[in-house]
Short mmCIF file of C-alpha atoms in Angstrom, two decimals:
data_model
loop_
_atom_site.label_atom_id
_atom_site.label_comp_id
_atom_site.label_asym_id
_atom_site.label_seq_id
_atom_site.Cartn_x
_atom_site.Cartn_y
_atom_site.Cartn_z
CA UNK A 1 -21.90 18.94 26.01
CA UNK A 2 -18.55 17.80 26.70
CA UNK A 3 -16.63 15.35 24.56
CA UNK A 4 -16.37 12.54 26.45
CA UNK A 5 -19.84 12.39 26.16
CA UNK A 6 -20.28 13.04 23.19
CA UNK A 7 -17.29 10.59 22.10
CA UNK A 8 -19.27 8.18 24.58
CA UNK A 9 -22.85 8.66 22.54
CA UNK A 10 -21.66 8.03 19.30
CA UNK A 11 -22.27 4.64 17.55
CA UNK A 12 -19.49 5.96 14.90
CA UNK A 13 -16.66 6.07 17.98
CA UNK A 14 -17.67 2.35 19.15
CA UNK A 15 -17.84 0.41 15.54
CA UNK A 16 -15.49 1.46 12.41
CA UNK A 17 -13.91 4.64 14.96
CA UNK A 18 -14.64 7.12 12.78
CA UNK A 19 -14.13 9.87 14.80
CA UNK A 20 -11.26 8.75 16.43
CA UNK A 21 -9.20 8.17 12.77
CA UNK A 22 -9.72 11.65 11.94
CA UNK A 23 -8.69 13.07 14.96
CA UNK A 24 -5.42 11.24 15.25
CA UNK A 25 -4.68 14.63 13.34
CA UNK A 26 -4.82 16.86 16.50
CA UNK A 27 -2.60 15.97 18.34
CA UNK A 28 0.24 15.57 15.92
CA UNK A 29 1.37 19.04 15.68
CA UNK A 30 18.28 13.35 -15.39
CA UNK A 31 15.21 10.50 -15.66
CA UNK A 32 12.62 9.78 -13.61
CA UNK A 33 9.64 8.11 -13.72
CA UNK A 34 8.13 10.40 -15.62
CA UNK A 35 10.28 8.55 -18.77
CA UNK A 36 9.12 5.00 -17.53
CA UNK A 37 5.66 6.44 -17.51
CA UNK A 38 3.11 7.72 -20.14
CA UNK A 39 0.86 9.92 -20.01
CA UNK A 40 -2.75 8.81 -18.91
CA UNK A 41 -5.67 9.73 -20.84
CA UNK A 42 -6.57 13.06 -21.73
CA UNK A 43 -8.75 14.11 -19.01
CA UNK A 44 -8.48 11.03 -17.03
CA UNK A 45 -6.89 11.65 -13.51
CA UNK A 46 -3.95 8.84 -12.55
CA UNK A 47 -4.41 7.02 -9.25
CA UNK A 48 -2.20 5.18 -7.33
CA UNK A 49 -3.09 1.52 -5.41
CA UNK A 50 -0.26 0.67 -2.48
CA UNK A 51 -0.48 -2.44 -1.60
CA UNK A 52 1.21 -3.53 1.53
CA UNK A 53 2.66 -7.16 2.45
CA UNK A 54 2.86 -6.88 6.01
CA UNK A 55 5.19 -9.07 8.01
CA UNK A 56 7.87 -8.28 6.16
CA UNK A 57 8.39 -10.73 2.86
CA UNK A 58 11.03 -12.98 2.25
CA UNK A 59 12.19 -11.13 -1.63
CA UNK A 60 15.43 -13.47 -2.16
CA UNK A 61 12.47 -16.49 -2.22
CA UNK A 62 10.57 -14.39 -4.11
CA UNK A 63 12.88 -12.63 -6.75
CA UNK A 64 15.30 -15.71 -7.02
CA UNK A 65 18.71 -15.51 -8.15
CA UNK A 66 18.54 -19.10 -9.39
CA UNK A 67 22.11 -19.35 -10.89
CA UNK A 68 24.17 -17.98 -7.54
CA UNK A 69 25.95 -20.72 -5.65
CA UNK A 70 25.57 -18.41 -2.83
CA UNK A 71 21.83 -18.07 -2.39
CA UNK A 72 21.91 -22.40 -2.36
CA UNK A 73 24.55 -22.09 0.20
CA UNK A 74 22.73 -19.98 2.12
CA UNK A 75 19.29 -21.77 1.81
CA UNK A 76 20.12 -25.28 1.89
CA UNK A 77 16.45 -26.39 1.83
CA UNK A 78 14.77 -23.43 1.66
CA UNK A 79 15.96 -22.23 -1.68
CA UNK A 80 13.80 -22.81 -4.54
CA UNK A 81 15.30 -24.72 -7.44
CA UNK A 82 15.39 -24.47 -11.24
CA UNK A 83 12.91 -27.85 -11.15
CA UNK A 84 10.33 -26.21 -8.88
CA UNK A 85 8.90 -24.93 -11.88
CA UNK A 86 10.72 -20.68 -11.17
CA UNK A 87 9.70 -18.57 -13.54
CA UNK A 88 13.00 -17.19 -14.89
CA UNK A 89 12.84 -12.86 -15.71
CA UNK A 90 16.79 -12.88 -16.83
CA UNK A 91 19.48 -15.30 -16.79
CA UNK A 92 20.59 -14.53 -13.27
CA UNK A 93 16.59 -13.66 -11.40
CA UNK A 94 12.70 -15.77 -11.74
CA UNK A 95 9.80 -15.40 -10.22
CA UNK A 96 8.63 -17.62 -7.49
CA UNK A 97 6.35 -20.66 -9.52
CA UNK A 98 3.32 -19.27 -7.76
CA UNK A 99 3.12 -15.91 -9.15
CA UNK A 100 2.26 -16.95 -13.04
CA UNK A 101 -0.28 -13.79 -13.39
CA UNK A 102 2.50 -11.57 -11.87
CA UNK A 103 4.78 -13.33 -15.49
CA UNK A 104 2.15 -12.99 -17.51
CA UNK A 105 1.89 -8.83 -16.90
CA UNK A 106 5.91 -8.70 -16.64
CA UNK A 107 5.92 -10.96 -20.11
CA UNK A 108 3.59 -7.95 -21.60
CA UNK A 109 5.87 -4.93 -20.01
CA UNK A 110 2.85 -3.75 -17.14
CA UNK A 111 5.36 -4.85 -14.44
CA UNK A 112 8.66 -2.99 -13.42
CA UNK A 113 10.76 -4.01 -10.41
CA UNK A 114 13.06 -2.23 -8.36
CA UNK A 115 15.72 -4.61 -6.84
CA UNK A 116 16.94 -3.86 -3.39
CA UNK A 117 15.12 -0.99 -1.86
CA UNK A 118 15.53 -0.03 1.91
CA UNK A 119 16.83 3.28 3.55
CA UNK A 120 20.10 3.85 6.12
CA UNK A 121 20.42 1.97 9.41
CA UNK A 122 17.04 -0.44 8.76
CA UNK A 123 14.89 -1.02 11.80
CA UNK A 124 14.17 -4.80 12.09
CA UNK A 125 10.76 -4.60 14.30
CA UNK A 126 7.92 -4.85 12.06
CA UNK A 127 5.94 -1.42 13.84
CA UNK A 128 8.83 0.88 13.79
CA UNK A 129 9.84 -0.46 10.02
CA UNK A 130 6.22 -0.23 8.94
CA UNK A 131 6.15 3.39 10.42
CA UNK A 132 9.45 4.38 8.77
CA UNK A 133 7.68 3.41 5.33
CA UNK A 134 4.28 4.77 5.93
CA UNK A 135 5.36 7.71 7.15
CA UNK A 136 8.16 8.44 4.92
CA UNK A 137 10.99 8.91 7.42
CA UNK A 138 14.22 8.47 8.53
CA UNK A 139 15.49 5.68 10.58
CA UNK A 140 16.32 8.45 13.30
CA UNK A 141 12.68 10.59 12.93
CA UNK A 142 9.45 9.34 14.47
CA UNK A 143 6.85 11.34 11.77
CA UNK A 144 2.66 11.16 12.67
CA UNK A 145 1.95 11.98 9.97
CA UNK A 146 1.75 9.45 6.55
CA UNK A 147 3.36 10.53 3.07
CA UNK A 148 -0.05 9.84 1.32
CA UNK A 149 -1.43 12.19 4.13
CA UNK A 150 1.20 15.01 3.41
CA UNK A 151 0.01 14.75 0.25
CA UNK A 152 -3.70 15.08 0.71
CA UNK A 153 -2.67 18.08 3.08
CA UNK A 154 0.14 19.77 0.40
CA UNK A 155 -0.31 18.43 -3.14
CA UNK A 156 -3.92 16.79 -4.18
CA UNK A 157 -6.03 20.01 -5.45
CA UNK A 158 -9.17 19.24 -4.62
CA UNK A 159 -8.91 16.36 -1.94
CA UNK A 160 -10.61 18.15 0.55
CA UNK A 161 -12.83 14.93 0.67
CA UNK A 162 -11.73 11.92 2.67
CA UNK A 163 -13.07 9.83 0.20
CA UNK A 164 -10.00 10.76 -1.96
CA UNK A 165 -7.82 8.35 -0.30
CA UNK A 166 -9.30 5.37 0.54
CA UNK A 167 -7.65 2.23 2.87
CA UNK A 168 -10.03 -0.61 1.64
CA UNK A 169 -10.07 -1.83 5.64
CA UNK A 170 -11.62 -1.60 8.95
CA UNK A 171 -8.60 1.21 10.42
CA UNK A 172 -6.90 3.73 8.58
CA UNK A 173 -3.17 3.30 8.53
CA UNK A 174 -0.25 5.76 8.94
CA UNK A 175 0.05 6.50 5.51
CA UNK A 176 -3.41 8.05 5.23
CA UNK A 177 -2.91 10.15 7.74
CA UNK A 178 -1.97 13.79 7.31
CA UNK A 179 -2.17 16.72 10.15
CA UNK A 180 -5.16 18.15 8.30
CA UNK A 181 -6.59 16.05 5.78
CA UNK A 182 -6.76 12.22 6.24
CA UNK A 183 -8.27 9.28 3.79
CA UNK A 184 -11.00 7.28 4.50
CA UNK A 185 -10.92 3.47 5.61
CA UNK A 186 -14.22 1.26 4.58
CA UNK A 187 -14.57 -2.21 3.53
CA UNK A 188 -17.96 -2.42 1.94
CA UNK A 189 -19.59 0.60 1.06
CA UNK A 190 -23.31 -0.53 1.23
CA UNK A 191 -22.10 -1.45 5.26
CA UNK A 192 -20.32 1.58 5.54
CA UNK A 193 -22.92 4.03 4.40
CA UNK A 194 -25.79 1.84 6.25
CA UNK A 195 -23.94 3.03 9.74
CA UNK A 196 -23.23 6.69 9.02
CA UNK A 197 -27.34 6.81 8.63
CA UNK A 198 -27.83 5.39 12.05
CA UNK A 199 -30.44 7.01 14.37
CA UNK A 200 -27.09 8.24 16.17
CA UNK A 201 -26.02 11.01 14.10
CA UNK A 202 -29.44 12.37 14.18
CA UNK A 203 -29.17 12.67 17.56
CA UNK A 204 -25.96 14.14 17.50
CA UNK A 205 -26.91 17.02 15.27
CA UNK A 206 -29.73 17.92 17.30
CA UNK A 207 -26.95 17.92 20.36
CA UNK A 208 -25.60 20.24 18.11
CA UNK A 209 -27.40 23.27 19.05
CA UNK A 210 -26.42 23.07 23.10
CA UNK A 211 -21.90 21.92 22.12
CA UNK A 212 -19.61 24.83 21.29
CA UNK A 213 -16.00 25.05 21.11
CA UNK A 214 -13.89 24.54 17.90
CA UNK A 215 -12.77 20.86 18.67
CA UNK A 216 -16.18 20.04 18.84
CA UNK A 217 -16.97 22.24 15.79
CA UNK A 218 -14.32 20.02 14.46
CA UNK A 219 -15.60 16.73 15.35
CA UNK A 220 -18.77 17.60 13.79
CA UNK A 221 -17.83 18.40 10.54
CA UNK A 222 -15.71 15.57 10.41
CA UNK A 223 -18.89 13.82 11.10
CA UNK A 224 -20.39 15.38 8.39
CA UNK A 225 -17.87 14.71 5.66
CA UNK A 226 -17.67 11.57 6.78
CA UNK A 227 -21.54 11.06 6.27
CA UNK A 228 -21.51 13.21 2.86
CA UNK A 229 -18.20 10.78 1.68
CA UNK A 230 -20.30 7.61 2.79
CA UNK A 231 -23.34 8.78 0.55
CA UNK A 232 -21.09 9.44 -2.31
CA UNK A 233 -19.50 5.95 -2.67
CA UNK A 234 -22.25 4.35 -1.60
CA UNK A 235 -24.33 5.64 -4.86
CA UNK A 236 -20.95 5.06 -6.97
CA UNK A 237 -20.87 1.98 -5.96
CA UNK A 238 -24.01 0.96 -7.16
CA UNK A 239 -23.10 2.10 -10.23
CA UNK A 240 -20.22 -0.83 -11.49
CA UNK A 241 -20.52 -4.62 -10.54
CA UNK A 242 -17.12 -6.75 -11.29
CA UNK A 243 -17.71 -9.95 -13.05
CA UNK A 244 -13.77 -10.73 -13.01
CA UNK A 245 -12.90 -13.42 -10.94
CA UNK A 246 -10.60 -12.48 -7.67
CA UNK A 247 -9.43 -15.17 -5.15
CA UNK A 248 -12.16 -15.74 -2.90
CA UNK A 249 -9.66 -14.55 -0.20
CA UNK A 250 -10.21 -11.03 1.81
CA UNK A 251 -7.58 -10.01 -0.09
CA UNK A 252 -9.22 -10.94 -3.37
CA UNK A 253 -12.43 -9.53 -2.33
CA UNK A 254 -10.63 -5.76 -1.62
CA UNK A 255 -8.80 -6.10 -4.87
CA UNK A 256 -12.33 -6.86 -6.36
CA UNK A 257 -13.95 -3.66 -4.16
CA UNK A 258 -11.10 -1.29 -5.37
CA UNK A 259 -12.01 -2.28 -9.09
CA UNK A 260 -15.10 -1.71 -8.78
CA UNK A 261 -14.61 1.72 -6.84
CA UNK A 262 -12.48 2.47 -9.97
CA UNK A 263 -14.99 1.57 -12.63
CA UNK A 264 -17.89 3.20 -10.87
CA UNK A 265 -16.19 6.65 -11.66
CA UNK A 266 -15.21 7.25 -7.77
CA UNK A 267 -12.77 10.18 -7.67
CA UNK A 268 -10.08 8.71 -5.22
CA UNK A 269 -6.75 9.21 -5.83
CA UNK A 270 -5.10 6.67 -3.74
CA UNK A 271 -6.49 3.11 -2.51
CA UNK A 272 -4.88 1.28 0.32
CA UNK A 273 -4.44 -2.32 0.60
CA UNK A 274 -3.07 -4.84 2.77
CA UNK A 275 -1.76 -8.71 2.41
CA UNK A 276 -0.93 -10.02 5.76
CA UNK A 277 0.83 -13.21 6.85
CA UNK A 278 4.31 -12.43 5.60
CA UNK A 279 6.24 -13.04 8.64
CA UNK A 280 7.72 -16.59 7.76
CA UNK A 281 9.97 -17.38 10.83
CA UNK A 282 9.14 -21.32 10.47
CA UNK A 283 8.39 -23.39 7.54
CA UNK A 284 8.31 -20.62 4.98
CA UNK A 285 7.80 -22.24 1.87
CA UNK A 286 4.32 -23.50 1.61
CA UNK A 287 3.01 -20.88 3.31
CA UNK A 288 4.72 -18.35 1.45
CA UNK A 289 3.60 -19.73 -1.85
CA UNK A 290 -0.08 -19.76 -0.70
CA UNK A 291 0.42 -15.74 -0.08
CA UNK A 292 2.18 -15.31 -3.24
CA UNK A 293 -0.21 -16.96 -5.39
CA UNK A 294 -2.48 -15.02 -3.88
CA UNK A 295 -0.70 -11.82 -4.76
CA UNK A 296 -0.22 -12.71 -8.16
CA UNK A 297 -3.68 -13.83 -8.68
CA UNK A 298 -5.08 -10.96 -7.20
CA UNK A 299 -3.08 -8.76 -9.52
CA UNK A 300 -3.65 -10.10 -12.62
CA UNK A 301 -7.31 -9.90 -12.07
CA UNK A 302 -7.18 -6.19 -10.97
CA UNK A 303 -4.90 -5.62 -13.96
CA UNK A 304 -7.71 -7.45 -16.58
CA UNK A 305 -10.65 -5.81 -15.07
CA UNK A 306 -9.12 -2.29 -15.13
CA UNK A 307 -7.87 -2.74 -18.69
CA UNK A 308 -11.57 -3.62 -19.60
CA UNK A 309 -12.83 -0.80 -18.50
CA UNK A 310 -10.09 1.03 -19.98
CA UNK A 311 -8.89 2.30 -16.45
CA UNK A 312 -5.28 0.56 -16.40
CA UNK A 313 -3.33 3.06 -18.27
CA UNK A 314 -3.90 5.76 -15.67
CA UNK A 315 -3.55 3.37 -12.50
CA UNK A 316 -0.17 2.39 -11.07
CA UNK A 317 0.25 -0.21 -8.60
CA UNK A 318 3.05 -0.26 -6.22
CA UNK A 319 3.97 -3.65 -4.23
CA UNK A 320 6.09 -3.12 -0.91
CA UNK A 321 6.77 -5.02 1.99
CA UNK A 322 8.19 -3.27 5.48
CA UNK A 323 11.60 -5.43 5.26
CA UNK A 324 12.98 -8.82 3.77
CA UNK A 325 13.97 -11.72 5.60
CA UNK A 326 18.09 -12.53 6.11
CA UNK A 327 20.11 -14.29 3.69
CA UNK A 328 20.67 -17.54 5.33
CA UNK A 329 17.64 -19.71 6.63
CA UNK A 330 17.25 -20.47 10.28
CA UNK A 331 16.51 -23.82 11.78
CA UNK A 332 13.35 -23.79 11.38
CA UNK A 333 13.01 -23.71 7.76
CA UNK A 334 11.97 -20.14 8.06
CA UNK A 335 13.80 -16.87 7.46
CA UNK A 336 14.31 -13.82 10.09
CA UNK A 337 13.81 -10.19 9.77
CA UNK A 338 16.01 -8.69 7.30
CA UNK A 339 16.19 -5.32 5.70
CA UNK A 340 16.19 -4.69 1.98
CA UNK A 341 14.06 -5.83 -0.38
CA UNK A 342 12.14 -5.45 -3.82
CA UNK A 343 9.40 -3.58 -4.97
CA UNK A 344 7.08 -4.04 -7.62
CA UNK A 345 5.48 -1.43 -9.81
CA UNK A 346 2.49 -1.88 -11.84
CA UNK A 347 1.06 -0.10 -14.75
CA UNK A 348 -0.89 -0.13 -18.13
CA UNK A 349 1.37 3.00 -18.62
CA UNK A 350 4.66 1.91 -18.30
CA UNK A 351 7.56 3.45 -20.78
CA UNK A 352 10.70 1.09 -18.95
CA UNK A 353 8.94 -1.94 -17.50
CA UNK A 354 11.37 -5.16 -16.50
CA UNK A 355 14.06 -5.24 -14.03
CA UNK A 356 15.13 -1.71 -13.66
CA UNK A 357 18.37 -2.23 -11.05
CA UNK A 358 20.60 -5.06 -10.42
CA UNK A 359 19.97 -7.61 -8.06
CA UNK A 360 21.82 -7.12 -4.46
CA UNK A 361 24.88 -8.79 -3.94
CA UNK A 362 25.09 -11.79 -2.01
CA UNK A 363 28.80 -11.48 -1.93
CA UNK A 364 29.16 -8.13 -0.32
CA UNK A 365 26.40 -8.29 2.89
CA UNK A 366 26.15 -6.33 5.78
CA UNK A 367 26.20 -8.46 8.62
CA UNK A 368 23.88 -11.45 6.91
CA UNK A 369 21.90 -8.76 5.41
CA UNK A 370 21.36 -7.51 1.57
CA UNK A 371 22.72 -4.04 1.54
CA UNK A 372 20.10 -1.44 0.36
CA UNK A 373 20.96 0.23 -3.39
CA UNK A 374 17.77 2.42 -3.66
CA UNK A 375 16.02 4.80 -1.15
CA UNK A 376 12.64 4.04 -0.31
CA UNK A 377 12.45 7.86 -0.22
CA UNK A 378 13.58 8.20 -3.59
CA UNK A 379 10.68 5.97 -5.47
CA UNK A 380 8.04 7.65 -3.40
CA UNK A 381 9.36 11.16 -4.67
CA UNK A 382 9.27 10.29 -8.01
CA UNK A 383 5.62 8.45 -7.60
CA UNK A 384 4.70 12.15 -6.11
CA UNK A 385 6.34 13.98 -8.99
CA UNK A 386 6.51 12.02 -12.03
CA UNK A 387 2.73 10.32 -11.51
CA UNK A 388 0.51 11.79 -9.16
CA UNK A 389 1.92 15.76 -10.04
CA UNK A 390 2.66 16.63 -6.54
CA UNK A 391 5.18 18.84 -5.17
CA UNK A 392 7.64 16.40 -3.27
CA UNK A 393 9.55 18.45 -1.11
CA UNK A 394 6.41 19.21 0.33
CA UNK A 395 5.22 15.89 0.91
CA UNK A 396 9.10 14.29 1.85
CA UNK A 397 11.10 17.16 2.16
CA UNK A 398 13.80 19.14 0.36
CA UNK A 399 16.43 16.86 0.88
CA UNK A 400 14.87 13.94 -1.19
CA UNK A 401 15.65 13.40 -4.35
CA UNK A 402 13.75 11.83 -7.29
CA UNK A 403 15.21 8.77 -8.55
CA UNK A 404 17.66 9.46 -11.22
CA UNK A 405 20.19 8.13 -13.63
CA UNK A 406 17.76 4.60 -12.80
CA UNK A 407 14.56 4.78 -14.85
CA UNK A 408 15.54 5.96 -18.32
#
């Protein structure tokens, strides 16, 4: 049987691409956080939860230094004022007024932020920036492969298992992607196991018998993990219904999946999310609020049903967006691609929580943009090291260092 028919008689290839995802593969040949973290549960493992705010979000409206002249100069009517009801962290930095849940966790030390995160010579196109952070990379490397991917390959023992990263989504995303292990993507289990029974793969195994060759060898046993993976979660997930209320957004609703994925005992070691919408070139503010309420909202909920079940201690969340958005508004009442920006960390197990770096200066810009003060790099190595247990240098290479000198 050749492979373009057998690529052409599989249901799998045509809906959620299963086959294609997994074969993406071939073809691509001192303190730490280890003192801002405890340790998780005896016997529990700890999991991480990325979530992604694609578009690249505006942090100076989100993080607000509400006492600098220079951020009102800057934002004449875009900038958010003390009245608007901010949400004040420090004297000098609040919260945007939508993200009250996000307050309430910082208020009870579950939230840490790092202020000004980026990496050398920042790519302002949201694909290439989005690559540089999901693949862990340089500004001057093009990597197909995804740090979280590296990692299943390198550092998770006993992720043979796609099901051990999951990307609660239709597509997987760079990140998950490794060049011989990748995660899984799925948005309802019940759907997703419902397809991997279809009348299909019967067919396909008894093509079986008449295909040889080892990519097709290959594609079906990715079939087959792929099946086995579906009938896993799909009888875990039957195991743990939330009653915590999420936004009834799609957002919410993944939030809400990736609890109860947690609760029902899955094994996964990373989940995957996305919050889309972030690119806020005209008449930012309302619209930004809506997606940051949502955020917050979402959290908050995640964090409450987790600590209910007792999972939040071993969980960390972390919060990243591809780039920020410039300094000074545009005429639209909008903001354009920028570079650095914050990131949030979340945890029941948090030994530093609170604002861990300064603020960027908005005195000392590089051409209209915040100047990066942490490497992107440098937080992921220590999430490999200090949380998940991994060996970093295989995941981001020997030249990256843990953060240091920041976290204790």
């Amino acid at each position: 049987m050749q492979r373009r028919r057998f690529l052409q008689s599989s249901a799998l290839a045509s809906t959620l691409l299963l086959v294609p995802k997994f074969l993406h593969a071939l073809d691509r040949p001192e303190a730490r956080l280890a003192t801002m973290l405890r340790d998780a549960p005896a016997g529990q493992a700890r999991r991480l939860v990325v979530v992604q705010l694609s578009g690249g979000n505006d942090g100076l409206n989100t993080l607000i230094p509400y006492r600098n002249d220079l951020y009102y100069k800057a934002r004449p009517t875009l900038a958010l004022q003390a009245t608007d009801g901010l949400l004040p962290l420090s004297d000098d930095l609040a919260l945007h007024p939508a993200m009250k849940g996000l307050k309430s966790l910082f208020d009870q030390g579950q939230v840490a932020i790092c202020n000004a995160v980026g990496y050398p010579n920042p790519d302002r196109s949201h694909f290439r920036s989005m690559d540089i952070w999901q693949s862990g990379s340089g500004s001057d490397q093009t990597l197909s492969t995804g740090w979280l991917g590296r990692y299943l390959d390198n550092s998770c023992a006993g992720c043979a298992l796609p099901y051990q990263a999951l990307e609660i989504d239709d597509t997987l995303s760079l990140a998950l992607k490794g060049a011989s292990r990748n995660g899984l993507a799925l948005k309802n289990p019940g759907k997703f196991h419902q397809l991997t029974q279809s009348r299909y793969l019967s067919r396909l195994s008894q093509e079986k018998a008449a295909a040889s060759g080892s990519e097709l060898d290959y594609l079906y046993k990715t079939l087959a993990e792929t099946a086995s993976s579906a009938d896993y979660l799909y009888d875990k997930s039957k195991i743990h219904n939330s009653t915590a209320t999420y936004p009834n957004t799609d957002f919410g609703r993944n939030l809400k999946t990736t609890a109860e994925l947690v609760n029902s005992g899955v094994e996964s070691r990373v989940y995957y999310l996305a919050l889309s919408g972030f690119d806020t070139h005209v008449q930012q503010r309302g619209r930004q609020a809506q997606l940051l309420g949502e955020l917050s909202d979402g959290l908050a909920a995640l964090a409450a049903d987790l600590q209910k079940s007792g999972e939040w201690s071993n969980t960390l969340v972390m919060v990243f967006s591809e780039f920020g958005r410039r300094v000074t508004q545009n005429a639209s009442n909008g903001t354009d691609h920028g570079t650095a920006n914050n990131v949030f960390l979340l945890s029941g197990a948090l030994r530093k929580a609170g604002l861990l770096n300064p603020a960027a200066s908005l005195a000392d810009l590089d051409q209209g943009d915040l100047r990066y003060q942490l490497d992107f790099r440098s937080l992921y190595a220590s999430i490999l090291t200090d949380w998940l247990g991994a060996d970093a240098s295989l995941v981001l290479g020997a030249g990256v260092a843990p953060l240091a000198g920041l976290l204790g």
